[in-house]
Tab-separated table of C-alpha atoms in Angstrom:
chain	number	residue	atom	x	y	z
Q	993	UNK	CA	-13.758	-14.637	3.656
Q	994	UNK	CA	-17.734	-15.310	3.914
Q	995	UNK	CA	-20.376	-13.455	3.236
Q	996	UNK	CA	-20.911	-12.635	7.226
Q	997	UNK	CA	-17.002	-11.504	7.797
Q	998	UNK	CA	-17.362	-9.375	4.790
Q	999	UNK	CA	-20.601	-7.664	5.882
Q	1000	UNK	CA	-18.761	-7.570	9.215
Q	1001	UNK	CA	-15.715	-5.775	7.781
Q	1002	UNK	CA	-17.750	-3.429	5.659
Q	1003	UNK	CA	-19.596	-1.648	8.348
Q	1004	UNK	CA	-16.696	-1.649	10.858
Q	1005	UNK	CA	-14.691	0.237	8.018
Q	1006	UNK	CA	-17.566	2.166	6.121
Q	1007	UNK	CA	-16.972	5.474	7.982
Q	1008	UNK	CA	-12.724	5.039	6.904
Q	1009	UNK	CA	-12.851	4.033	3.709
Q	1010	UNK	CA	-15.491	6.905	2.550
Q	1011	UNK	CA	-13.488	9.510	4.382
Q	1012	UNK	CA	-10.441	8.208	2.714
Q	1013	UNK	CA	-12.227	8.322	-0.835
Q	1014	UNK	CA	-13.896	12.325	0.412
Q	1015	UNK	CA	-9.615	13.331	0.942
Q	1016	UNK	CA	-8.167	11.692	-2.415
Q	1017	UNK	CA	-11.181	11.941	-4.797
Q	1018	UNK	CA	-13.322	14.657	-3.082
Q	1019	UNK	CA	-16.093	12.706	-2.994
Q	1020	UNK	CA	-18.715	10.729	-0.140
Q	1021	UNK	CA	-19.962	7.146	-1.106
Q	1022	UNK	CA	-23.738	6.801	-1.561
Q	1023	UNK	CA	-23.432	2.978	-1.901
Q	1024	UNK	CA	-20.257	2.089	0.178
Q	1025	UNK	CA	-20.456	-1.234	-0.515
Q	1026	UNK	CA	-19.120	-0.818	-3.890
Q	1027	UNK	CA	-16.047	0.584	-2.698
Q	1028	UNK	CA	-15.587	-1.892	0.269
Q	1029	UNK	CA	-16.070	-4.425	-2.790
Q	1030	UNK	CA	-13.585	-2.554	-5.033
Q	1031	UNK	CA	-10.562	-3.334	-2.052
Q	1032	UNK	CA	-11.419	-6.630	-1.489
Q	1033	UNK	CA	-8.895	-9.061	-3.567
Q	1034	UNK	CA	-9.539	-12.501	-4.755
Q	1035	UNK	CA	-7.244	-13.601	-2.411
Q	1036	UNK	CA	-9.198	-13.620	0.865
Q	1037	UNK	CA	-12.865	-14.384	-0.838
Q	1038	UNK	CA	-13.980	-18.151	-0.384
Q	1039	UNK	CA	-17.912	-17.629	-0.624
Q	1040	UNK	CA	-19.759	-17.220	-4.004
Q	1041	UNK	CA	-23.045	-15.870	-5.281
Q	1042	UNK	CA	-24.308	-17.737	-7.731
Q	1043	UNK	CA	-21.317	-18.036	-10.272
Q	1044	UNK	CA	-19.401	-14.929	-8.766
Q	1045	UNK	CA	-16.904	-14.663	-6.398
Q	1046	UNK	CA	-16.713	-12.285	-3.662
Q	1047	UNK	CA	-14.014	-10.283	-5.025
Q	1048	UNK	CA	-12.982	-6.844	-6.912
Q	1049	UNK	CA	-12.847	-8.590	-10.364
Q	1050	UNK	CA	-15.878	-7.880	-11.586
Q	1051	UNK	CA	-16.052	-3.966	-11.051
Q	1052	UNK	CA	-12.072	-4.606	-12.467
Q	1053	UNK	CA	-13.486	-5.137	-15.915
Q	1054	UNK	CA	-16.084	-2.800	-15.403
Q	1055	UNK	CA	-13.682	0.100	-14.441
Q	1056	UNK	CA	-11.207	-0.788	-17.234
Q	1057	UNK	CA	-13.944	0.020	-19.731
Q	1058	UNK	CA	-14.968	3.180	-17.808
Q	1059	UNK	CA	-11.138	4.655	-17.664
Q	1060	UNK	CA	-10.251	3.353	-21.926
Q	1061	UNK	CA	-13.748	5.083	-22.726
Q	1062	UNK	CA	-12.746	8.439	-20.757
Q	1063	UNK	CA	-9.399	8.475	-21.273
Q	1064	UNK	CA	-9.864	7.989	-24.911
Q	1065	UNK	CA	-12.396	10.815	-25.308
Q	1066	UNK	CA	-10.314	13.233	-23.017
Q	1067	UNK	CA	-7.296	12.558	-25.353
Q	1068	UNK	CA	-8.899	12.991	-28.716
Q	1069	UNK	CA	-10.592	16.561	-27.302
Q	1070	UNK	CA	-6.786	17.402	-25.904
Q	1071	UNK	CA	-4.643	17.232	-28.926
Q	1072	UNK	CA	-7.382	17.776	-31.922
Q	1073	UNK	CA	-4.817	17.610	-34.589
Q	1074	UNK	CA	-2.662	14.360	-33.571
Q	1075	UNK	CA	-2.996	11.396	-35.401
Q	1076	UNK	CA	-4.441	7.773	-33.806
Q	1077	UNK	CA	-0.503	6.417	-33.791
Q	1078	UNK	CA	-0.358	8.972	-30.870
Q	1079	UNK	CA	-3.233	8.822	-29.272
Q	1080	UNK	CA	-3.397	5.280	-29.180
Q	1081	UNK	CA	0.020	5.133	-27.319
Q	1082	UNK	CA	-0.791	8.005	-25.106
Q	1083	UNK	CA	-3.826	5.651	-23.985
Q	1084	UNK	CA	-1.768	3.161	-23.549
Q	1085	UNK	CA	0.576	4.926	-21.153
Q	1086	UNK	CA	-2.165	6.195	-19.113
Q	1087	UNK	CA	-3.887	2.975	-18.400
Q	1088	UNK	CA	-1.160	0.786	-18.336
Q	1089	UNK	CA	-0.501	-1.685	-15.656
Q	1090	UNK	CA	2.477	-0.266	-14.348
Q	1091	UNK	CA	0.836	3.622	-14.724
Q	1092	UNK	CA	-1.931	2.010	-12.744
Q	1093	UNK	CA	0.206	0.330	-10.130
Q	1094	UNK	CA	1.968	3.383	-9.377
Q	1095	UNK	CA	-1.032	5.391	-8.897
Q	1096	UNK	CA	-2.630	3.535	-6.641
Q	1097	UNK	CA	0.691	3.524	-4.313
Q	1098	UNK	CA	0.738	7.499	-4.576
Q	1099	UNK	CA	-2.851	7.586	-3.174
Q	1100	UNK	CA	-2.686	4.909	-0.869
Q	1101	UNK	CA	-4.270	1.972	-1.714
Q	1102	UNK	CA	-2.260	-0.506	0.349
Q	1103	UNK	CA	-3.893	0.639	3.711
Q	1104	UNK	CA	-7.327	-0.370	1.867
Q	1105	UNK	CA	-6.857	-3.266	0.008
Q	1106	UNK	CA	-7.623	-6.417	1.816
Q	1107	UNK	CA	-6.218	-9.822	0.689
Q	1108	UNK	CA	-4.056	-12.924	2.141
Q	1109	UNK	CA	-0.446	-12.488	2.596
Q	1110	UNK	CA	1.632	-12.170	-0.590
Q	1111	UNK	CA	4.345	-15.020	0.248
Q	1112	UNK	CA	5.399	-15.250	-3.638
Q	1113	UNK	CA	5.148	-12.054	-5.243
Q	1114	UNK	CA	1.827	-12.821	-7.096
Q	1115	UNK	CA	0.531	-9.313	-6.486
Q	1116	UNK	CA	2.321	-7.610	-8.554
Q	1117	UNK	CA	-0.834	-5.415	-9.816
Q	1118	UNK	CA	-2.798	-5.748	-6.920
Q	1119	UNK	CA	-2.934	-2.095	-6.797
Q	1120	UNK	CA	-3.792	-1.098	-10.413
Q	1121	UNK	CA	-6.277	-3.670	-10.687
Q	1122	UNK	CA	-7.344	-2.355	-7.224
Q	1123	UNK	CA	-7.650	1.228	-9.219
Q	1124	UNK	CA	-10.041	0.140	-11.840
Q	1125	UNK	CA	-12.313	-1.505	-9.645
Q	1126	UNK	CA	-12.461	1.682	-7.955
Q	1127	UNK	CA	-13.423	3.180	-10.938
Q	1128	UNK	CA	-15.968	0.741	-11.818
Q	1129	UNK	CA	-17.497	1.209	-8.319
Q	1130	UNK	CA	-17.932	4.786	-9.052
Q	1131	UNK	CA	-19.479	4.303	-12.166
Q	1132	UNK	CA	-22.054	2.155	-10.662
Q	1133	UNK	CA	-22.623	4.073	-7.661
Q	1134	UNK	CA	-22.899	7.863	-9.624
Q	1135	UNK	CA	-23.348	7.128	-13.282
Q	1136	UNK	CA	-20.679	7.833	-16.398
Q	1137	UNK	CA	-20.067	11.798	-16.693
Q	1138	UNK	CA	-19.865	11.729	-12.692
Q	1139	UNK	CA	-17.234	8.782	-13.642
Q	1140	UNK	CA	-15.833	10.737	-16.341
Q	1141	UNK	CA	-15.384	13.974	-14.163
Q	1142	UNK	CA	-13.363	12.103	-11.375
Q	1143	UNK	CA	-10.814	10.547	-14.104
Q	1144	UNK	CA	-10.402	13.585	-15.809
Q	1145	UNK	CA	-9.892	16.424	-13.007
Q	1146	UNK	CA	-9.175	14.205	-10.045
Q	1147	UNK	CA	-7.177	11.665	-11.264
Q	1148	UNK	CA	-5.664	12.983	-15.298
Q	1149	UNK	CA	-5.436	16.616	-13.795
Q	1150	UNK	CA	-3.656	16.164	-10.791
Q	1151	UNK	CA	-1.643	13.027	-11.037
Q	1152	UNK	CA	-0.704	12.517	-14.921
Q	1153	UNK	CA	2.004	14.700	-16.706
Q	1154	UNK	CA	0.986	14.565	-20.085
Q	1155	UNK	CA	3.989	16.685	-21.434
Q	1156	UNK	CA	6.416	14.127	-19.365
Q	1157	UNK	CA	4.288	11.316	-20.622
Q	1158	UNK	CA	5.091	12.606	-24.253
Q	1159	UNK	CA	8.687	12.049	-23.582
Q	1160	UNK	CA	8.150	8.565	-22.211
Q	1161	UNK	CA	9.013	5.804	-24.777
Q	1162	UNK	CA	7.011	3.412	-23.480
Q	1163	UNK	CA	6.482	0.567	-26.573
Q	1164	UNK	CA	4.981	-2.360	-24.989
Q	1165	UNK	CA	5.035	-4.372	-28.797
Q	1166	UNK	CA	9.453	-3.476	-28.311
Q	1167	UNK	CA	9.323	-4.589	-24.934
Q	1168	UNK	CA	7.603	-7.794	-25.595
Q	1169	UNK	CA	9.704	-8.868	-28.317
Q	1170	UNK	CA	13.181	-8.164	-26.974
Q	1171	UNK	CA	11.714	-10.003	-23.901
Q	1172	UNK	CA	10.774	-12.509	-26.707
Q	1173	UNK	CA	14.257	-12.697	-28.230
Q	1174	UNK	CA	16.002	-12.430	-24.557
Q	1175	UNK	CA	14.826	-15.546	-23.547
Q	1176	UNK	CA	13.986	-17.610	-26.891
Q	1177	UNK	CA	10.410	-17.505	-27.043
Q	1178	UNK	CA	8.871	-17.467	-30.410
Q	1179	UNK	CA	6.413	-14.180	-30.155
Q	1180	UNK	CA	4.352	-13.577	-33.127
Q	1181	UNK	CA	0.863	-10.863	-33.469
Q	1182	UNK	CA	-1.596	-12.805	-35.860
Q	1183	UNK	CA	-4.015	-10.196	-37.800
Q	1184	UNK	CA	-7.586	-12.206	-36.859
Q	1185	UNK	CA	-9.822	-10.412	-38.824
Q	1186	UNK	CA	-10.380	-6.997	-39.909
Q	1187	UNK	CA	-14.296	-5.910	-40.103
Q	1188	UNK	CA	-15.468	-2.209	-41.734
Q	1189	UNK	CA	-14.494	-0.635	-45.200
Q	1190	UNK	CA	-11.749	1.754	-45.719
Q	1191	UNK	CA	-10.806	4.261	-42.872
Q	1192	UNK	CA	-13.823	2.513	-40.486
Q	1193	UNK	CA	-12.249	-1.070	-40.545
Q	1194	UNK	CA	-11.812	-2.347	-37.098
Q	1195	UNK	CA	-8.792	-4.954	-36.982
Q	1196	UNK	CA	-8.706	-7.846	-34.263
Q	1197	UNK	CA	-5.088	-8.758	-33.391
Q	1198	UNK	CA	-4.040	-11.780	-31.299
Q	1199	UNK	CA	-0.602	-12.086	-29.647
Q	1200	UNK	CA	0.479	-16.019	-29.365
Q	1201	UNK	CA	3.619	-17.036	-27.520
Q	1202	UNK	CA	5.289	-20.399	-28.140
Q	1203	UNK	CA	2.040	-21.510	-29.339
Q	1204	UNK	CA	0.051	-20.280	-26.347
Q	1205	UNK	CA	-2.556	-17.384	-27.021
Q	1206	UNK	CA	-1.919	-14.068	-25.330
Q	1207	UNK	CA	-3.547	-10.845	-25.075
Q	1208	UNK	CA	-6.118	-9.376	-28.149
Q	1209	UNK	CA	-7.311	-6.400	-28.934
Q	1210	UNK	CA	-8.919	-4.110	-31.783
Q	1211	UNK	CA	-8.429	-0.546	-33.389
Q	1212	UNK	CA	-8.501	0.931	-36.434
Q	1213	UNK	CA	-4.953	0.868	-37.375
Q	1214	UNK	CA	-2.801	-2.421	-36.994
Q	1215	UNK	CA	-0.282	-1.094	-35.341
Q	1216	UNK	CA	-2.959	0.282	-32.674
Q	1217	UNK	CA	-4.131	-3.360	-32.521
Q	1218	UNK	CA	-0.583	-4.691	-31.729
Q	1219	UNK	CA	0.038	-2.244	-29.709
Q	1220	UNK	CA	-2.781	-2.970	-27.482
Q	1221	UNK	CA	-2.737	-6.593	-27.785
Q	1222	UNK	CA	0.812	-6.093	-26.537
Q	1223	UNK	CA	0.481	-4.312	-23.728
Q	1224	UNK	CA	-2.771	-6.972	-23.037
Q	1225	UNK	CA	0.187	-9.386	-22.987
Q	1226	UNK	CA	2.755	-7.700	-20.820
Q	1227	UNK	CA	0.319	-7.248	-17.899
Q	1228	UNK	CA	-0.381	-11.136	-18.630
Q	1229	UNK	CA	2.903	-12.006	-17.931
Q	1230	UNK	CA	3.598	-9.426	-15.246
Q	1231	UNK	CA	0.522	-11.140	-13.225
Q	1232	UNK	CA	2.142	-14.194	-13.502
Q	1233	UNK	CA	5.701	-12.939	-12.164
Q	1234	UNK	CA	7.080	-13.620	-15.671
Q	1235	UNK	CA	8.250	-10.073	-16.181
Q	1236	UNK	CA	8.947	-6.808	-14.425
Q	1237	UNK	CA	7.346	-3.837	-13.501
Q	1238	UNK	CA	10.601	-1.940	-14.001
């Protein structure tokens, strides 16, 4: 898609796609374009600026720091005297790929999201990277604790059972390696570095698979790195069509 279609697109849809984020998020667009941007899948851009291509995949890392940031703060306020064993895997629950997937089918992403026709299943997470670029969009367009307010009451409040999510053994590092050991991959989580003294050490975990480097991530506990890295991993694989949702 050019820069002209997508211009084209964007102000044929404007007054639909902010009414749509008004009824799920109860909210107007000042910038539209963000959100317009946010839907638009790698799929169906061609044209570039500069380096960048048209697509959602910028705000996508952009949102997924806005939602780990909020979601991490929320948590730590919610349960004041759990340690970072839970908390880390109650993060991990909420922001997961799959979590993120499903949302975006409960509010109805698909009628948004524009891309090319999915012949071979590649779009598995269309819809939960779909969700963070939302999320980056609307940090952009109305700052971090207007951000902050719409993932907490709007999206945490109303669509996330924390008690049920309690009860949810969700273990991506498990899942990975009986995946591992299923089908004879060698799957091993290599301790990088580990910077800070004492309590305030930050450790850097990298997952490699048959010699191939996966998914890395940092926390102050191992296990919270692993953890991480893992789940890093199992949305690596599950964009690639290596691995289920279910």
């Amino acid at each position: 898609m050019s820069i002209r279609d997508f211009l084209a697109y964007k102000r044929s849809s404007d007054k639909h796609l902010s009414e749509y984020i008004n009824n799920i998020l109860g909210f107007y667009p000042r910038n539209v374009v963000l959100y317009q941007l946010a839907f638009t899948h790698k799929s169906v851009s061609d044209e570039k600026v500069g380096k960048y291509r048209l697509s959602n995949e910028r705000l996508e890392y952009l949102g997924d720091a806005v939602l780990e940031i909020v979601v991490a703060d929320y948590l730590f306020r919610k349960f004041p005297t759990e340690q970072e064993g839970f908390l880390t895997e109650m993060r991990s629950r909420i922001v997961s790929r799959a979590s993120l997937n499903k949302l975006s089918q409960k509010l109805g992403f698909e009628d948004f999201i524009k891309h090319a026709p999915d012949t071979g299943g590649g779009f598995r997470s269309i819809g939960g990277n779909a969700f963070e670029a939302l999320m980056g969009a609307i940090y952009l367009d109305r700052g971090f604790e207007f951000a902050k307010n719409i993932v907490i009451n709007r999206i945490i409040k109303m669509h996330i059972d924390l008690d049920q999510l309690q009860q949810t053994d969700v273990n991506f590092k498990s899942k990975l390696l009986e995946w591992s050991q299923k089908h004879k991959k060698h799957t091993s989580f290599n301790l990088l570095n580990g910077n800070g003294a004492n309590h305030q050490k930050l450790y850097v975990v990298q997952v490699v698979i048959n010699d191939e480097e996966f998914g890395q991530a940092s926390d102050y506990s191992i296990k919270g790195a692993e953890q991480l890295a893992a789940e890093k991993t199992w949305n690596m694989l599950l964009e690639r069509g290596i691995v289920s949702a279910e």
